């Protein structure tokens, strides 16, 4: 209890400090769709058919992106009241993050040279990369769960995922295969689609019907599925895969810890809010030195994100995980959750908050 109030005070102090500074900051408007978004299929009819089968390769950047696009497009009707052009869709955070991982060279062959991010094979996401292994378990189980529940409607042909020989046993390529190894994860990933399918129309406007989607609930299901995937993927790939440098590996671990703070706060995973958080995601892999002092080529947002991630995961690690646990307890209160996005956004958005010389 005593411990609890110390942490509560610390968090309140931090909030006051950040809110004070937020008044003198400008907003940032810089939102991008994931790389190649407009070029990948977003509806079942647009998927290429071969020999009466639709084959998707989860190791092709475009096919994995297309899985996200199918989920985003086919769930659009449940999010009409949360933003124009489907920007309120909760899957955006996962799709934009995946795009970021790819364009920043983090799904690439780890032995490639660091500064020149040219992919080894155009549009391929490699099993050797730790990031792409973890991100596999975020994207694919959601997609397989949607298929399992016929979320995309009746399919003209069966959809199969193309297995890759390399590290075959570390990945699962069908719902049943994944469910045999990770039933808990699959049960969590099914929830979001079951929830959406159970929604009812609240308006019969023929053009734009709305459904009784509860944003808090749906964001919670998104983050639970994300975390379930990370919990499966991290032990499989964190030590056995390459992260290019010790600095990048530490960053990956710390970043994933920081995301847990966002998840506990039920941070909105819609297009705009996700883009805000990812604004400072480092544009290239880190060297070991970058984790200590970010290189000259990182801009102020990247430096802020790195500092925030280091600070949050550092305090958590020094406290033996108590920081996250207390945060989770505090975030059980609806009022705290309401304030949290603003707090988190400020921490990530505005470099002048960090009392360090970062420029
Ligand atoms: C979304 O799916 C519908 C069919 O369900 C399709 O007509 C439309 O073209 C798709 N949109 C995109 C951007 O792929
Ligand atoms: C609507 O969303 C699509 C991506 O799904 C994007 O390509 C397009 O530019 C957006 N349109 C507007 C008007 O923002
Ligand atoms: C997944 O596996 C669990 C445990 O074996 C089983 O109880 C459950 O019915 C399976 N789920 C589906 C949708 O097949
Ligand atoms: C995105 O975050 C802002 C606060 O930063 C909030 O006002 C808005 O409602 C959020 N979007 C959604 C869809 O929750």
XYZ file of C-alpha atoms and ligand atoms in Angstrom:
415
model
C 0.000 0.000 0.000
C 2.803 2.415 0.945
C 4.602 1.475 -2.243
C 1.423 2.072 -4.168
C 1.021 5.645 -2.958
C 4.655 6.492 -3.709
C 4.153 5.445 -7.291
C 0.786 7.168 -7.518
C 2.347 10.408 -6.367
C 5.145 9.993 -8.872
C 2.710 9.467 -11.710
C 0.550 12.422 -10.629
C 3.631 14.614 -10.405
C 4.723 13.504 -13.840
C 1.258 14.314 -15.217
C 1.233 17.780 -13.718
C 4.714 18.427 -15.039
C 3.790 17.290 -18.534
C 0.474 19.145 -18.636
C 2.199 22.332 -17.576
C 4.531 22.134 -20.518
C 1.873 21.019 -22.989
C 0.348 24.494 -23.007
C 3.276 25.915 -24.897
C 3.498 23.241 -27.559
C 2.310 23.049 -31.102
C 0.447 20.120 -32.586
C 1.976 17.910 -35.181
C 0.071 16.816 -38.263
C 2.010 14.277 -40.189
C 0.087 11.128 -40.963
C 1.111 8.520 -43.470
C -0.528 5.354 -44.690
C 1.766 2.316 -44.567
C 4.228 1.883 -47.410
C 2.491 0.424 -50.541
C -0.925 0.645 -48.863
C -2.689 1.753 -52.025
C -1.159 -1.049 -54.043
C -2.235 -4.084 -52.046
C -5.687 -5.752 -52.281
C -8.243 -4.719 -49.666
C -11.051 -6.992 -50.724
C -11.282 -10.742 -51.232
C -12.291 -10.305 -54.877
C -8.995 -8.578 -55.588
C -6.805 -11.406 -54.302
C -5.078 -13.362 -57.061
C -6.507 -16.848 -57.637
C -4.397 -19.741 -58.873
C -5.671 -23.285 -59.433
C -8.870 -22.536 -57.532
C -6.930 -21.392 -54.514
C -5.888 -18.113 -53.012
C -2.358 -18.344 -51.697
C -0.991 -15.640 -49.440
C 2.631 -15.461 -48.428
C 3.016 -14.026 -44.919
C 6.703 -13.469 -45.693
C 5.918 -11.140 -48.544
C 5.582 -7.624 -47.159
C 2.653 -6.904 -49.472
C 0.655 -10.024 -48.615
C 1.016 -9.481 -44.879
C 0.014 -5.847 -45.392
C -2.932 -7.003 -47.465
C -4.109 -9.129 -44.516
C -4.244 -5.954 -42.441
C -6.010 -4.136 -45.248
C -8.643 -6.867 -45.505
C -9.275 -6.648 -41.763
C -9.441 -2.847 -41.861
C -11.648 -2.695 -44.923
C -14.043 -5.441 -43.861
C -14.505 -3.979 -40.391
C -15.016 -0.423 -41.666
C -18.781 -0.382 -41.116
C -18.326 -0.819 -37.354
C -16.255 2.363 -37.125
C -18.204 4.892 -39.190
C -18.979 7.076 -36.170
C -15.325 7.192 -35.059
C -13.810 9.163 -37.913
C -14.142 9.813 -41.617
C -12.663 7.407 -44.153
C -12.318 4.605 -41.564
C -9.624 6.510 -39.635
C -11.313 5.436 -36.386
C -10.578 1.774 -37.127
C -8.683 0.133 -34.263
C -6.525 -2.035 -36.523
C -4.576 0.970 -37.794
C -2.040 0.894 -34.974
C -0.989 -2.631 -35.901
C -0.918 -1.968 -39.652
C 1.024 1.285 -39.428
C 3.500 -0.209 -36.990
C 4.118 -3.132 -39.329
C 4.703 -0.670 -42.190
C 7.163 1.238 -40.009
C 9.094 -1.916 -39.172
C 9.465 -2.660 -42.849
C 10.500 0.775 -44.092
C 12.985 1.222 -41.265
C 14.784 -1.948 -42.341
C 13.761 -3.970 -39.302
C 12.313 -6.917 -41.225
C 15.384 -7.164 -43.352
C 18.327 -9.538 -43.220
C 20.150 -8.565 -40.034
C 23.547 -9.052 -41.636
C 22.899 -6.317 -44.183
C 24.661 -3.062 -43.687
C 23.024 -0.760 -41.237
C 22.860 2.678 -42.717
C 21.893 1.657 -46.214
C 18.477 0.113 -45.602
C 18.113 -1.554 -48.996
C 16.187 -4.814 -48.553
C 17.945 -8.018 -49.584
C 14.939 -9.200 -51.569
C 12.433 -6.586 -52.601
C 9.299 -6.773 -50.428
C 10.417 -9.702 -48.343
C 10.138 -9.919 -44.614
C 12.760 -12.275 -43.261
C 12.412 -15.051 -40.716
C 15.901 -14.233 -39.460
C 14.841 -10.865 -38.092
C 13.599 -10.795 -34.500
C 11.199 -7.945 -35.203
C 9.565 -9.719 -38.108
C 9.187 -12.945 -36.109
C 7.402 -11.135 -33.293
C 5.282 -9.141 -35.721
C 4.257 -12.434 -37.391
C 2.442 -13.448 -34.217
C 0.697 -10.113 -34.029
C -0.664 -10.123 -37.593
C -1.227 -13.712 -38.643
C -3.320 -15.004 -35.685
C -5.738 -12.088 -36.110
C -6.060 -12.825 -39.814
C -6.534 -16.577 -39.286
C -9.152 -15.856 -36.619
C -11.052 -13.594 -39.011
C -10.977 -16.340 -41.633
C -12.109 -18.928 -39.120
C -15.198 -16.837 -38.319
C -15.949 -16.037 -41.986
C -15.461 -12.387 -41.158
C -14.722 -11.618 -44.809
C -17.986 -13.212 -45.911
C -18.292 -16.292 -48.089
C -15.008 -16.999 -49.842
C -14.991 -17.929 -53.523
C -11.872 -20.007 -52.915
C -9.998 -21.346 -49.929
C -7.266 -19.044 -48.591
C -4.010 -20.795 -47.723
C -0.882 -19.315 -46.205
C 2.356 -20.334 -47.835
C 4.763 -21.829 -45.287
C 8.427 -20.992 -45.401
C 10.937 -23.804 -44.899
C 13.258 -21.719 -42.784
C 12.431 -22.119 -39.059
C 9.278 -23.965 -40.111
C 8.456 -25.199 -36.608
C 8.624 -21.701 -35.119
C 5.607 -20.555 -37.117
C 2.048 -21.728 -37.632
C 0.229 -21.264 -40.921
C -3.395 -22.227 -40.314
C -5.918 -21.632 -37.585
C -5.784 -25.236 -36.419
C -2.009 -25.339 -36.440
C -1.813 -22.131 -34.382
C -4.582 -23.268 -32.083
C -2.850 -26.579 -31.443
C 0.248 -24.775 -30.158
C -1.226 -21.588 -28.735
C -4.913 -22.070 -27.881
C -4.883 -19.176 -25.418
C -3.557 -16.721 -27.987
C -6.082 -17.854 -30.593
C -8.961 -17.574 -28.130
C -7.922 -13.961 -27.475
C -7.532 -13.152 -31.179
C -10.988 -14.501 -31.989
C -12.624 -12.159 -29.495
C -12.407 -8.961 -31.508
C -14.146 -10.523 -34.512
C -16.751 -12.276 -32.390
C -17.460 -8.938 -30.746
C -17.770 -7.115 -34.072
C -20.023 -9.812 -35.514
C -22.311 -9.492 -32.494
C -22.853 -5.745 -33.019
C -26.231 -4.438 -34.034
C -27.221 -1.594 -36.277
C -28.128 1.554 -34.414
C -29.222 3.511 -37.465
C -30.735 2.368 -40.675
C -29.292 5.089 -42.799
C -28.933 3.071 -45.997
C -25.718 4.787 -47.073
C -23.897 4.765 -43.770
C -25.458 2.527 -41.135
C -23.839 2.702 -37.709
C -23.346 -0.129 -35.234
C -23.251 -0.135 -31.455
C -19.481 -0.528 -31.274
C -17.990 0.436 -27.938
C -14.585 2.016 -28.510
C -13.089 1.115 -25.118
C -14.042 -2.528 -25.538
C -12.725 -2.815 -29.034
C -9.432 -1.086 -28.239
C -9.036 -3.487 -25.341
C -9.482 -6.504 -27.649
C -6.975 -5.078 -30.119
C -4.276 -4.621 -27.500
C -5.005 -7.997 -25.857
C -4.469 -9.698 -29.205
C -1.331 -7.674 -29.784
C 0.068 -8.609 -26.391
C -0.880 -12.278 -26.792
C 1.129 -12.296 -30.037
C 4.110 -10.570 -28.449
C 3.997 -13.014 -25.528
C 4.233 -15.933 -27.952
C 6.681 -14.300 -30.355
C 9.139 -12.748 -27.939
C 10.381 -15.940 -26.238
C 10.643 -17.607 -29.660
C 12.615 -14.871 -31.355
C 14.133 -12.516 -28.860
C 17.209 -14.592 -28.113
C 17.322 -16.824 -31.156
C 16.987 -14.106 -33.753
C 19.123 -11.250 -34.732
C 18.384 -7.697 -33.801
C 21.354 -6.283 -35.694
C 23.065 -4.826 -32.626
C 22.845 -4.990 -28.851
C 21.470 -1.434 -28.945
C 18.650 -2.383 -31.313
C 17.873 -5.426 -29.203
C 17.647 -3.329 -26.026
C 15.505 -0.825 -27.875
C 13.148 -3.602 -29.045
C 12.741 -4.930 -25.525
C 12.204 -1.440 -24.067
C 9.815 -0.424 -26.804
C 7.666 -3.514 -26.236
C 7.608 -2.752 -22.506
C 6.524 0.821 -23.213
C 3.713 -0.476 -25.406
C 2.455 -2.412 -22.391
C 1.967 0.910 -20.620
C -0.092 2.157 -23.574
C -2.080 -1.079 -23.578
C -2.877 -0.804 -19.879
C -4.111 2.741 -20.495
C -6.230 1.432 -23.390
C -4.503 3.976 -25.598
C -6.568 4.502 -28.777
C -5.236 2.381 -31.625
C -6.991 4.365 -34.363
C -5.146 5.901 -37.300
C -4.427 9.338 -35.888
C -3.523 8.350 -32.349
C -1.312 5.503 -33.523
C 0.466 7.822 -35.946
C 1.116 10.259 -33.093
C 2.913 7.619 -31.086
C 4.883 6.290 -34.023
C 5.966 9.721 -35.203
C 9.351 9.350 -33.525
C 9.903 5.687 -34.302
C 13.605 5.572 -35.299
C 13.962 5.692 -39.098
C 16.751 3.120 -39.066
C 18.062 0.317 -36.898
C 20.100 1.446 -33.945
C 23.756 0.786 -33.438
C 24.852 -0.098 -29.943
C 26.076 3.455 -29.505
C 22.731 4.939 -30.603
C 21.028 3.398 -27.609
C 23.371 5.353 -25.351
C 23.429 8.561 -27.347
C 21.242 8.732 -30.470
C 23.192 9.424 -33.663
C 23.189 12.831 -35.366
C 20.796 11.667 -38.061
C 17.888 11.142 -35.642
C 15.446 14.052 -35.510
C 13.997 15.529 -32.336
C 10.927 13.283 -32.351
C 13.052 10.205 -32.653
C 15.243 11.389 -29.813
C 12.195 12.042 -27.662
C 10.755 8.625 -28.378
C 14.062 6.976 -27.572
C 14.352 8.975 -24.365
C 10.761 8.263 -23.317
C 11.127 4.556 -24.033
C 14.403 4.386 -22.152
C 12.990 6.296 -19.181
C 9.779 4.294 -18.893
C 11.385 0.882 -19.340
C 14.326 1.913 -17.145
C 12.131 2.912 -14.201
C 10.172 -0.277 -14.696
C 13.266 -2.415 -14.700
C 14.799 -0.718 -11.620
C 11.518 -1.246 -9.775
C 11.511 -4.923 -10.734
C 8.347 -4.513 -12.790
C 6.464 -2.687 -10.015
C 6.064 0.463 -12.107
C 4.050 -1.377 -14.764
C 1.983 -3.232 -12.174
C 1.081 -0.055 -10.329
C 0.324 1.669 -13.616
C -1.978 -1.222 -14.528
C -3.749 -0.894 -11.178
C -4.215 2.838 -11.590
C -5.460 2.372 -15.143
C -8.293 0.164 -13.921
C -10.012 3.402 -13.016
C -11.986 4.869 -15.878
C -11.028 8.428 -14.951
C -7.330 7.581 -15.064
C -7.769 5.896 -18.437
C -9.494 9.005 -19.743
C -6.545 11.198 -18.827
C -3.858 8.749 -19.864
C -3.945 9.230 -23.671
C -3.301 12.914 -23.275
C -0.427 12.224 -20.914
C 1.087 9.604 -23.197
C 0.648 11.749 -26.282
C 2.416 14.617 -24.601
C 5.315 12.393 -23.585
C 5.770 11.194 -27.131
C 4.914 14.347 -29.018
C 6.722 17.175 -27.450
C 10.455 17.070 -27.159
C 10.738 20.136 -24.966
C 9.307 18.159 -22.062
C 12.303 16.019 -21.675
C 14.668 17.941 -19.472
C 17.727 16.772 -21.361
C 19.800 18.368 -24.033
C 18.592 16.361 -26.969
C 19.255 18.636 -29.894
C -13.245 -2.877 -49.553
O -14.070 -4.018 -49.771
C -15.113 -3.826 -50.693
C -15.883 -5.107 -50.798
O -16.184 -5.614 -49.551
C -14.561 -3.433 -52.048
O -15.604 -3.142 -52.909
C -13.658 -2.221 -51.896
O -13.006 -1.964 -53.117
C -12.588 -2.484 -50.828
N -11.790 -1.295 -50.658
C -10.490 -1.304 -50.832
C -9.791 -0.004 -50.542
O -9.877 -2.283 -51.186
C -8.918 7.250 -47.376
O -8.142 6.146 -46.950
C -7.275 5.579 -47.918
C -6.525 4.435 -47.281
O -7.373 3.469 -46.764
C -6.314 6.600 -48.456
O -5.518 6.041 -49.452
C -7.063 7.803 -48.976
O -6.159 8.786 -49.358
C -8.007 8.344 -47.923
N -8.819 9.410 -48.471
C -8.924 10.597 -47.909
C -9.832 11.557 -48.596
O -8.326 10.894 -46.880
C -8.666 -24.343 -29.957
O -8.111 -25.339 -29.117
C -8.754 -25.477 -27.874
C -7.922 -26.406 -27.009
O -7.555 -27.556 -27.683
C -10.168 -25.972 -28.117
O -10.839 -26.120 -26.884
C -10.884 -24.946 -28.982
O -12.179 -25.418 -29.300
C -10.116 -24.682 -30.265
N -10.745 -23.561 -30.934
C -11.317 -23.653 -32.130
C -12.036 -22.448 -32.610
O -11.252 -24.647 -32.819
C -7.397 10.010 -30.196
O -6.823 10.719 -29.126
C -7.463 11.946 -28.801
C -6.706 12.521 -27.643
O -5.377 12.659 -27.967
C -8.900 11.709 -28.445
O -9.538 12.960 -28.244
C -9.592 10.960 -29.540
O -10.887 10.643 -29.154
C -8.825 9.698 -29.857
N -9.465 8.975 -30.904
C -10.229 7.937 -30.656
C -10.811 7.293 -31.844
O -10.423 7.505 -29.545
